Short mmCIF file of C-alpha atoms and ligand atoms in Angstrom, two decimals:
data_model
loop_
_atom_site.label_atom_id
_atom_site.label_comp_id
_atom_site.label_asym_id
_atom_site.label_seq_id
_atom_site.Cartn_x
_atom_site.Cartn_y
_atom_site.Cartn_z
CA MET I 184 0.00 0.00 0.00
CA ALA I 185 1.45 3.41 -0.98
CA ARG I 186 1.64 5.43 2.19
CA SER I 187 4.43 7.88 1.39
CA ARG I 188 2.02 10.78 1.86
CA TYR I 189 1.93 10.17 5.61
CA GLU I 190 4.50 11.33 8.09
CA ALA I 191 5.90 9.76 11.24
CA GLU I 192 3.18 11.20 13.52
CA HIS I 193 0.46 9.76 11.28
CA GLU I 194 2.08 6.35 11.41
CA GLN I 195 2.32 6.61 15.19
CA PHE I 196 -1.39 7.46 15.31
CA ARG I 197 -2.04 4.50 12.99
CA VAL I 198 -0.53 2.18 15.59
CA THR I 199 -2.85 3.64 18.27
CA CYS I 200 -5.88 3.10 16.00
CA ARG I 201 -4.84 -0.43 15.05
CA GLU I 202 -4.19 -1.48 18.63
CA PHE I 203 -7.51 -0.01 19.76
CA LEU I 204 -9.46 -1.80 17.03
CA HIS I 205 -7.67 -5.07 17.75
CA ARG I 206 -8.28 -4.80 21.49
CA GLU I 207 -11.74 -3.19 21.78
CA VAL I 208 -13.56 -3.85 18.51
CA ARG I 209 -12.47 -7.11 16.87
CA PRO I 210 -13.29 -9.37 19.85
CA HIS I 211 -16.92 -8.12 19.95
CA HIS I 212 -17.55 -7.44 16.29
CA ALA I 213 -19.28 -10.70 15.34
CA ARG I 214 -21.75 -10.27 18.22
CA TRP I 215 -22.41 -6.64 17.26
CA GLU I 216 -23.07 -7.71 13.68
CA ARG I 217 -25.63 -10.22 14.98
CA ASP I 218 -27.20 -7.71 17.39
CA GLY I 219 -27.32 -4.83 14.90
CA ILE I 220 -25.79 -2.44 17.44
CA VAL I 221 -22.57 -1.95 19.44
CA ASP I 222 -22.05 -1.73 23.22
CA ARG I 223 -21.98 1.87 24.39
CA GLU I 224 -18.88 1.07 26.40
CA VAL I 225 -16.71 0.97 23.27
CA TRP I 226 -17.42 4.67 22.70
CA ARG I 227 -16.02 5.57 26.12
CA LYS I 228 -12.98 3.41 25.44
CA ALA I 229 -12.44 5.18 22.10
CA GLY I 230 -12.65 8.49 23.95
CA GLN I 231 -10.03 7.33 26.47
CA ALA I 232 -7.78 6.26 23.59
CA GLY I 233 -7.99 9.79 22.10
CA LEU I 234 -9.85 8.67 18.99
CA LEU I 235 -12.94 10.87 19.30
CA GLY I 236 -13.10 14.55 18.45
CA ILE I 237 -9.77 14.42 16.66
CA GLY I 238 -10.34 17.89 15.18
CA VAL I 239 -12.05 19.40 18.25
CA GLY I 240 -10.08 21.92 20.31
CA PRO I 241 -8.20 20.68 23.43
CA ALA I 242 -10.22 23.12 25.58
CA TYR I 243 -13.20 20.83 24.98
CA GLY I 244 -11.28 17.58 25.40
CA GLY I 245 -10.50 17.00 21.72
CA GLY I 246 -7.29 16.30 19.85
CA GLY I 247 -7.09 19.82 18.38
CA GLU I 248 -5.74 18.34 15.20
CA PRO I 249 -6.63 20.33 12.07
CA ASP I 250 -4.81 17.90 9.72
CA TYR I 251 -7.48 15.73 8.10
CA ARG I 252 -4.90 13.02 7.40
CA PHE I 253 -5.42 11.82 11.00
CA PRO I 254 -9.12 10.97 10.50
CA VAL I 255 -8.11 9.42 7.16
CA VAL I 256 -5.66 7.14 8.96
CA PHE I 257 -8.39 6.16 11.45
CA SER I 258 -10.78 5.31 8.57
CA GLN I 259 -8.10 3.27 6.82
CA GLU I 260 -7.54 1.23 9.96
CA ILE I 261 -11.28 0.79 10.58
CA MET I 262 -11.69 -0.59 7.07
CA TRP I 263 -8.55 -2.70 7.38
CA ALA I 264 -10.02 -4.21 10.57
CA ARG I 265 -13.29 -4.73 8.65
CA ALA I 266 -15.20 -2.98 11.43
CA THR I 267 -18.70 -2.00 10.32
CA ALA I 268 -19.24 -0.10 13.56
CA PRO I 269 -19.08 1.90 15.82
CA GLY I 270 -20.05 4.86 13.64
CA PHE I 271 -16.90 6.79 14.51
CA VAL I 272 -16.66 8.37 11.06
CA ALA I 273 -20.10 10.02 11.27
CA HIS I 274 -19.46 11.08 14.88
CA ASN I 275 -15.97 12.54 14.27
CA ASP I 276 -16.01 13.78 10.71
CA VAL I 277 -19.59 14.86 10.27
CA ILE I 278 -21.38 15.78 13.49
CA ALA I 279 -18.43 17.14 15.47
CA THR I 280 -17.90 19.58 12.61
CA TYR I 281 -21.46 20.92 12.88
CA LEU I 282 -21.07 21.27 16.63
CA THR I 283 -17.79 23.17 16.45
CA GLY I 284 -18.44 25.48 13.50
CA GLN I 285 -21.62 27.45 14.14
CA THR I 286 -22.20 26.83 17.83
CA THR I 287 -21.92 29.26 20.73
CA GLU I 288 -19.31 28.87 23.47
CA GLU I 289 -22.06 27.73 25.85
CA GLN I 290 -23.18 25.04 23.38
CA ARG I 291 -19.63 23.87 22.74
CA LYS I 292 -19.04 23.50 26.50
CA ARG I 293 -22.32 21.60 26.80
CA TRP I 294 -21.76 19.02 24.03
CA LEU I 295 -18.16 18.77 22.91
CA PRO I 296 -16.52 17.32 26.06
CA GLY I 297 -19.05 14.46 26.03
CA LEU I 298 -18.52 13.89 22.31
CA CYS I 299 -14.77 13.66 22.85
CA SER I 300 -14.96 11.39 25.91
CA GLY I 301 -17.52 9.06 24.31
CA GLU I 302 -20.14 9.84 26.99
CA LEU I 303 -22.27 11.40 24.26
CA ILE I 304 -22.88 9.64 20.95
CA ALA I 305 -23.93 11.82 18.04
CA ALA I 306 -26.15 11.44 14.98
CA ILE I 307 -27.31 13.68 12.18
CA ALA I 308 -30.89 13.51 10.94
CA MET I 309 -31.64 15.05 7.57
CA SER I 310 -33.37 12.26 5.62
CA GLU I 311 -37.10 11.63 5.83
CA PRO I 312 -39.35 8.99 4.27
CA ASP I 313 -40.30 11.44 1.50
CA ALA I 314 -37.11 13.53 1.37
CA GLY I 315 -33.70 11.96 0.80
CA SER I 316 -31.97 13.43 -2.23
CA ASN I 317 -34.00 16.62 -2.03
CA VAL I 318 -33.58 18.14 1.40
CA ALA I 319 -35.90 21.01 0.36
CA ASP I 320 -38.78 18.52 0.63
CA ILE I 321 -38.35 17.80 4.34
CA ARG I 322 -41.59 18.05 6.29
CA THR I 323 -40.34 18.11 9.88
CA THR I 324 -41.23 21.50 11.32
CA ALA I 325 -39.89 23.47 14.27
CA VAL I 326 -42.24 26.21 15.42
CA ARG I 327 -40.91 28.85 17.81
CA ASP I 328 -42.96 29.08 21.01
CA GLY I 329 -41.47 31.30 23.73
CA ASP I 330 -37.99 30.05 24.56
CA SER I 331 -38.51 26.70 22.77
CA TYR I 332 -39.06 25.18 19.36
CA VAL I 333 -41.82 22.60 19.01
CA LEU I 334 -40.73 19.85 16.62
CA ASN I 335 -43.07 17.59 14.67
CA GLY I 336 -42.04 15.10 12.04
CA GLN I 337 -40.14 11.93 11.25
CA LYS I 338 -36.58 11.06 10.18
CA THR I 339 -35.35 7.83 8.66
CA PHE I 340 -32.13 5.87 7.99
CA ILE I 341 -30.32 7.58 10.88
CA THR I 342 -26.84 6.19 11.56
CA ASN I 343 -26.12 5.87 15.33
CA GLY I 344 -29.84 6.70 15.66
CA GLU I 345 -30.56 4.28 18.45
CA ASN I 346 -27.45 4.91 20.52
CA ALA I 347 -27.38 8.67 19.93
CA ASP I 348 -27.55 11.12 22.83
CA VAL I 349 -27.37 14.25 20.69
CA VAL I 350 -29.01 14.44 17.29
CA VAL I 351 -28.53 17.32 14.89
CA VAL I 352 -31.97 17.59 13.27
CA ALA I 353 -32.82 19.51 10.09
CA ALA I 354 -36.29 21.04 10.41
CA LYS I 355 -38.27 23.74 8.68
CA THR I 356 -38.63 26.91 10.72
CA ALA I 357 -40.08 28.80 7.73
CA PRO I 358 -41.78 26.20 5.49
CA GLU I 359 -42.96 28.88 3.07
CA ARG I 360 -39.30 29.61 2.23
CA GLY I 361 -38.57 26.02 1.10
CA ALA I 362 -34.90 25.09 1.34
CA GLN I 363 -34.12 28.58 2.67
CA GLY I 364 -36.38 27.94 5.65
CA ILE I 365 -34.43 25.07 7.20
CA SER I 366 -32.71 25.26 10.60
CA LEU I 367 -30.50 22.83 12.50
CA LEU I 368 -31.48 21.99 16.07
CA VAL I 369 -29.87 19.65 18.57
CA VAL I 370 -32.32 17.22 20.15
CA GLU I 371 -31.03 15.51 23.27
CA ARG I 372 -31.80 12.05 24.62
CA GLY I 373 -34.74 12.09 27.00
CA THR I 374 -36.49 15.12 25.49
CA ALA I 375 -40.25 14.59 25.81
CA GLY I 376 -41.83 13.80 22.43
CA PHE I 377 -38.61 12.35 20.97
CA THR I 378 -38.86 8.61 20.29
CA ARG I 379 -37.01 6.09 18.15
CA GLY I 380 -38.52 3.63 15.74
CA ARG I 381 -37.52 0.16 14.72
CA ARG I 382 -33.93 -0.87 14.12
CA MET I 383 -33.65 -1.15 10.34
CA GLU I 384 -32.29 -4.40 8.91
CA LYS I 385 -29.82 -3.70 6.14
CA LEU I 386 -27.91 -5.53 3.43
CA GLY I 387 -24.60 -4.74 5.16
CA TRP I 388 -23.04 -2.64 7.93
CA HIS I 389 -25.07 -4.75 10.34
CA ALA I 390 -23.33 -3.61 13.53
CA SER I 391 -24.07 0.02 12.73
CA ASP I 392 -27.44 0.91 14.23
CA THR I 393 -29.78 2.62 11.80
CA CYS I 394 -33.26 3.69 12.80
CA GLU I 395 -36.18 6.04 12.42
CA LEU I 396 -36.70 9.00 14.74
CA PHE I 397 -40.04 10.58 15.64
CA PHE I 398 -40.79 14.04 17.00
CA ASP I 399 -44.29 14.58 18.40
CA ASP I 400 -44.75 18.03 19.91
CA CYS I 401 -41.15 17.67 20.99
CA ARG I 402 -40.16 20.83 22.85
CA VAL I 403 -36.50 21.74 22.28
CA PRO I 404 -34.90 24.73 24.04
CA ALA I 405 -34.23 27.62 21.65
CA ASP I 406 -30.67 27.48 23.03
CA ASN I 407 -30.26 24.28 21.00
CA LEU I 408 -30.50 26.10 17.66
CA ILE I 409 -27.23 25.82 15.75
CA GLY I 410 -26.18 29.16 14.33
CA LYS I 411 -28.90 31.30 12.82
CA GLU I 412 -32.53 30.43 12.16
CA ASN I 413 -33.20 29.48 8.49
CA ALA I 414 -29.49 29.16 7.74
CA GLY I 415 -29.49 25.33 7.95
CA LEU I 416 -29.10 24.74 4.22
CA ALA I 417 -25.97 26.90 4.08
CA TYR I 418 -24.49 25.00 7.06
CA MET I 419 -25.28 21.66 5.42
CA MET I 420 -23.76 22.77 2.12
CA ALA I 421 -20.64 23.81 4.04
CA GLY I 422 -20.51 20.49 5.94
CA LEU I 423 -21.31 18.09 3.11
CA PRO I 424 -17.95 18.26 1.27
CA ARG I 425 -16.21 16.96 4.40
CA GLU I 426 -18.84 14.21 4.83
CA ARG I 427 -18.42 13.20 1.18
CA LEU I 428 -14.64 13.14 1.54
CA SER I 429 -14.99 10.89 4.58
CA ILE I 430 -17.15 8.48 2.55
CA ALA I 431 -14.57 8.54 -0.26
CA THR I 432 -11.87 7.74 2.32
CA VAL I 433 -13.84 4.71 3.44
CA ALA I 434 -14.23 3.66 -0.22
CA VAL I 435 -10.53 3.89 -1.05
CA SER I 436 -9.57 2.13 2.19
CA ALA I 437 -12.01 -0.71 1.43
CA VAL I 438 -10.57 -1.05 -2.07
CA GLU I 439 -7.04 -1.29 -0.62
CA ARG I 440 -8.17 -4.10 1.67
CA MET I 441 -10.16 -5.99 -0.97
CA LEU I 442 -7.33 -5.88 -3.47
CA ALA I 443 -4.71 -7.04 -0.97
CA ASP I 444 -6.88 -10.03 -0.03
CA THR I 445 -7.81 -10.87 -3.60
CA LEU I 446 -4.22 -10.75 -4.74
CA GLU I 447 -3.28 -13.17 -2.00
CA TYR I 448 -6.13 -15.48 -2.99
CA ALA I 449 -5.22 -15.27 -6.69
CA LYS I 450 -1.66 -16.26 -5.87
CA SER I 451 -2.57 -19.24 -3.71
CA ARG I 452 -5.63 -20.88 -5.32
CA GLU I 453 -4.72 -23.38 -8.04
CA ILE I 454 -6.94 -24.61 -10.87
CA PHE I 455 -5.93 -26.52 -14.02
CA GLY I 456 -2.46 -26.69 -12.50
CA HIS I 457 -2.06 -22.91 -12.38
CA THR I 458 -2.83 -20.19 -9.86
CA VAL I 459 -6.02 -18.17 -10.47
CA GLY I 460 -3.95 -15.01 -10.82
CA SER I 461 -1.73 -16.48 -13.53
CA PHE I 462 -4.55 -16.58 -16.13
CA GLN I 463 -4.25 -13.55 -18.34
CA HIS I 464 -7.81 -12.40 -17.77
CA ASN I 465 -7.40 -12.36 -14.00
CA ARG I 466 -3.91 -10.90 -14.18
CA PHE I 467 -5.25 -8.06 -16.31
CA GLN I 468 -8.21 -7.60 -13.95
CA LEU I 469 -5.83 -7.26 -11.01
CA ALA I 470 -3.52 -4.96 -12.96
CA THR I 471 -6.49 -2.77 -13.92
CA MET I 472 -7.83 -2.64 -10.37
CA GLU I 473 -4.38 -1.81 -8.99
CA THR I 474 -4.16 1.07 -11.48
CA GLU I 475 -7.63 2.29 -10.54
CA LEU I 476 -6.70 2.17 -6.86
CA THR I 477 -3.61 4.28 -7.51
CA ILE I 478 -5.69 6.89 -9.36
CA ALA I 479 -8.23 6.90 -6.52
CA GLN I 480 -5.49 7.36 -3.89
CA VAL I 481 -3.96 10.26 -5.80
CA PHE I 482 -7.30 12.03 -6.23
CA LEU I 483 -8.24 11.38 -2.60
CA ASP I 484 -4.92 12.84 -1.43
CA HIS I 485 -5.52 15.87 -3.63
CA CYS I 486 -8.93 16.40 -1.97
CA VAL I 487 -7.55 15.83 1.55
CA ALA I 488 -4.87 18.46 0.86
CA GLY I 489 -7.66 20.73 -0.43
CA LEU I 490 -9.68 20.26 2.76
CA ASN I 491 -6.59 20.93 4.90
CA ALA I 492 -6.05 24.17 2.97
CA GLY I 493 -9.74 25.13 3.39
CA GLN I 494 -10.21 24.86 -0.37
CA LEU I 495 -12.13 21.62 -0.98
CA SER I 496 -14.87 22.66 -3.41
CA VAL I 497 -18.39 21.23 -3.49
CA THR I 498 -17.62 20.00 -7.02
CA ASP I 499 -14.38 18.19 -6.14
CA ALA I 500 -16.08 16.62 -3.11
CA ALA I 501 -18.87 15.40 -5.40
CA LYS I 502 -16.34 14.01 -7.90
CA VAL I 503 -14.31 12.12 -5.32
CA LYS I 504 -17.45 10.78 -3.63
CA TRP I 505 -19.12 9.34 -6.70
CA TRP I 506 -15.99 8.09 -8.42
CA THR I 507 -14.43 6.27 -5.48
CA THR I 508 -17.68 4.74 -4.24
CA GLU I 509 -18.65 3.47 -7.71
CA LEU I 510 -15.12 2.06 -7.95
CA GLN I 511 -15.58 0.35 -4.59
CA VAL I 512 -18.82 -1.34 -5.73
CA ASP I 513 -17.26 -2.40 -9.02
CA ILE I 514 -14.08 -3.72 -7.41
CA ALA I 515 -16.06 -5.63 -4.77
CA ASN I 516 -17.90 -7.32 -7.61
CA ARG I 517 -14.77 -8.16 -9.60
CA CYS I 518 -12.87 -9.37 -6.53
CA LEU I 519 -15.78 -11.60 -5.55
CA GLN I 520 -15.71 -13.18 -9.02
CA ILE I 521 -12.01 -14.01 -8.61
CA HIS I 522 -12.87 -15.82 -5.36
CA GLY I 523 -15.29 -18.09 -7.24
CA GLY I 524 -17.91 -19.94 -5.17
CA TYR I 525 -16.02 -19.30 -1.95
CA GLY I 526 -16.59 -15.59 -2.52
CA TYR I 527 -20.33 -16.16 -2.50
CA LEU I 528 -20.33 -17.74 0.96
CA LYS I 529 -21.59 -15.52 3.76
CA GLU I 530 -18.54 -16.44 5.82
CA SER I 531 -16.13 -15.03 3.22
CA ALA I 532 -14.77 -11.56 3.84
CA ILE I 533 -15.26 -10.54 0.21
CA SER I 534 -19.01 -11.31 0.31
CA ARG I 535 -19.36 -8.95 3.28
CA GLU I 536 -17.28 -6.30 1.50
CA TRP I 537 -19.57 -6.69 -1.51
CA ALA I 538 -22.69 -6.12 0.63
CA ASN I 539 -21.11 -3.30 2.64
CA SER I 540 -19.92 -1.48 -0.47
CA ARG I 541 -23.39 -1.10 -1.94
CA VAL I 542 -24.65 1.70 0.28
CA GLN I 543 -21.65 3.89 -0.40
CA THR I 544 -23.05 5.21 -3.70
CA ILE I 545 -26.34 6.05 -1.95
CA TYR I 546 -25.81 7.82 1.38
CA GLY I 547 -24.19 11.23 1.72
CA GLY I 548 -25.75 12.06 -1.65
CA THR I 549 -26.28 9.50 -4.41
CA THR I 550 -24.05 9.19 -7.48
CA GLU I 551 -26.79 10.81 -9.57
CA VAL I 552 -27.03 13.78 -7.21
CA MET I 553 -23.21 14.12 -7.27
CA LYS I 554 -23.30 14.22 -11.07
CA GLU I 555 -26.04 16.85 -10.96
CA LEU I 556 -23.76 19.02 -8.80
CA ILE I 557 -20.85 18.54 -11.19
CA GLY I 558 -23.13 19.24 -14.18
CA ARG I 559 -24.22 22.48 -12.54
CA SER I 560 -20.58 23.52 -12.14
CA LEU I 561 -20.25 23.06 -15.91
CA GLY I 562 -23.09 25.49 -16.47
CA LEU I 563 -25.46 22.71 -17.55
C1 FAD R 785 -27.32 2.74 5.76
C2 FAD R 785 -27.77 4.14 5.58
C3 FAD R 785 -27.36 5.10 6.49
C4 FAD R 785 -27.81 6.43 6.36
N1 FAD R 785 -27.47 7.36 7.32
C5 FAD R 785 -28.06 8.58 7.29
C6 FAD R 785 -27.87 9.50 8.37
O1 FAD R 785 -27.13 9.24 9.34
N2 FAD R 785 -28.52 10.69 8.33
C7 FAD R 785 -29.33 11.03 7.29
O2 FAD R 785 -29.89 12.12 7.31
N3 FAD R 785 -29.53 10.18 6.24
C8 FAD R 785 -28.93 8.95 6.23
N4 FAD R 785 -29.14 8.08 5.20
C9 FAD R 785 -30.05 8.45 4.11
C10 FAD R 785 -29.36 8.71 2.78
O3 FAD R 785 -28.62 9.92 2.85
C11 FAD R 785 -30.42 8.71 1.69
O4 FAD R 785 -30.84 7.36 1.54
C12 FAD R 785 -29.92 9.26 0.38
O5 FAD R 785 -29.70 10.65 0.48
C13 FAD R 785 -30.89 9.01 -0.78
O6 FAD R 785 -32.18 9.38 -0.46
P1 FAD R 785 -33.41 8.35 -0.68
O7 FAD R 785 -33.03 7.06 -0.08
O8 FAD R 785 -34.63 8.99 -0.20
O9 FAD R 785 -33.47 8.14 -2.26
P2 FAD R 785 -34.27 9.06 -3.30
O10 FAD R 785 -33.96 10.48 -3.07
O11 FAD R 785 -35.70 8.65 -3.28
O12 FAD R 785 -33.63 8.61 -4.67
C14 FAD R 785 -34.05 7.44 -5.40
C15 FAD R 785 -33.25 7.35 -6.68
O13 FAD R 785 -33.50 8.51 -7.49
C16 FAD R 785 -32.27 9.07 -7.85
N5 FAD R 785 -32.38 10.52 -8.00
C17 FAD R 785 -32.73 11.42 -7.07
N6 FAD R 785 -32.66 12.67 -7.57
C18 FAD R 785 -32.24 12.55 -8.84
C19 FAD R 785 -31.95 13.46 -9.89
N7 FAD R 785 -32.08 14.77 -9.72
N8 FAD R 785 -31.53 12.96 -11.08
C20 FAD R 785 -31.38 11.64 -11.25
N9 FAD R 785 -31.64 10.73 -10.31
C21 FAD R 785 -32.05 11.17 -9.13
C22 FAD R 785 -31.32 8.75 -6.72
O14 FAD R 785 -29.98 8.86 -7.17
C23 FAD R 785 -31.74 7.32 -6.43
O15 FAD R 785 -31.11 6.46 -7.35
C24 FAD R 785 -28.65 6.77 5.27
C25 FAD R 785 -29.03 5.80 4.34
C26 FAD R 785 -28.61 4.50 4.50
C27 FAD R 785 -29.08 3.48 3.49
#
């Protein structure tokens, strides 16, 4: 694996991540996959190991690390360990960003130390049964009443939804203004009128809890508004490039792992007196996939450098998200084929990679939506 773009401190951090995953995640992972959820305890252990809130300031208990290569290293190790949960990536790379950027000092003091210690688990709730790709269609409303907002509506597909203690919820505070009338509010565990629906059974990522959330006359303190009222869309647009980059990081890391395993298999499995990898078709497949991986790594690095410099554009984030996740799906398929019938068995790692890869082109904005964004940048 080409890792020249990382420095000694990243490699040191890699060891911390790897040891943590080996010690605290791998031994429980099969049970979590069966249960559809992880033990809360692992979040606290991750906090103790310094793996939560990597980019959050030390004053709030975080790592204070602005270099996005550290979260990239963590993602690489998570994928190398084949851990489908806990949802550290969403917690660290997506929600922590919303809670650091537009929040007040009082809010940061209230939520960030818990996020960094693992006492508080975070989720973000944008999607609804009738509004996924088009956030302007969300129907959840938040009506100001004195010093509260009263929330009504439903969210679906929420990662960490069941375990979450703080949920960043997108709701309409001015429905007549469409997408310009959306605000972000933090709903905390135990708030009256906030309930969770069924745990959703998925094709992959079984250990990652995904569920529906319901808000019935749920009264949220006005102090839980993030930033300004009706500015939610702008905050989401600002946050989505980072989320898309984090999904691309997962994609490239998964491809690295799948290719390493498939190469090993192709070198060891013999048929007709030859190894699987020695047949020209398979050799060319592996050579092509290796080339594609290199291109993906280079583009990902370019985008990570862009994010570090505060210059990752919406368009580049869309490009890296759709291209790497489509590559992941395609490579999972081709690698499974090289494994033959053994690749189709549930117990094989490649069959799980195949199932886990599929959602990557869907969440965080589908491939089609990414191409719409790129098309718009071309003036189309
Ligand atoms: C496992 C999982 C975890 C998730 N976690 C979260 C989470 O934590 N928080 C959250 O808010 N959401 C989450 N989601 C939701 C996810 O972001 C949405 O599923 C996604 O945005 C797509 O929305 P949709 O499912 O409603 O599909 P739809 O919007 O109904 O799209 C259906 C199809 O139409 C296509 N389409 C849509 N618009 C266009 C267009 N303009 N041109 C061409 N084709 C188009 C789409 O690409 C797709 O193929 C998660 C989803 C899954 C499956």
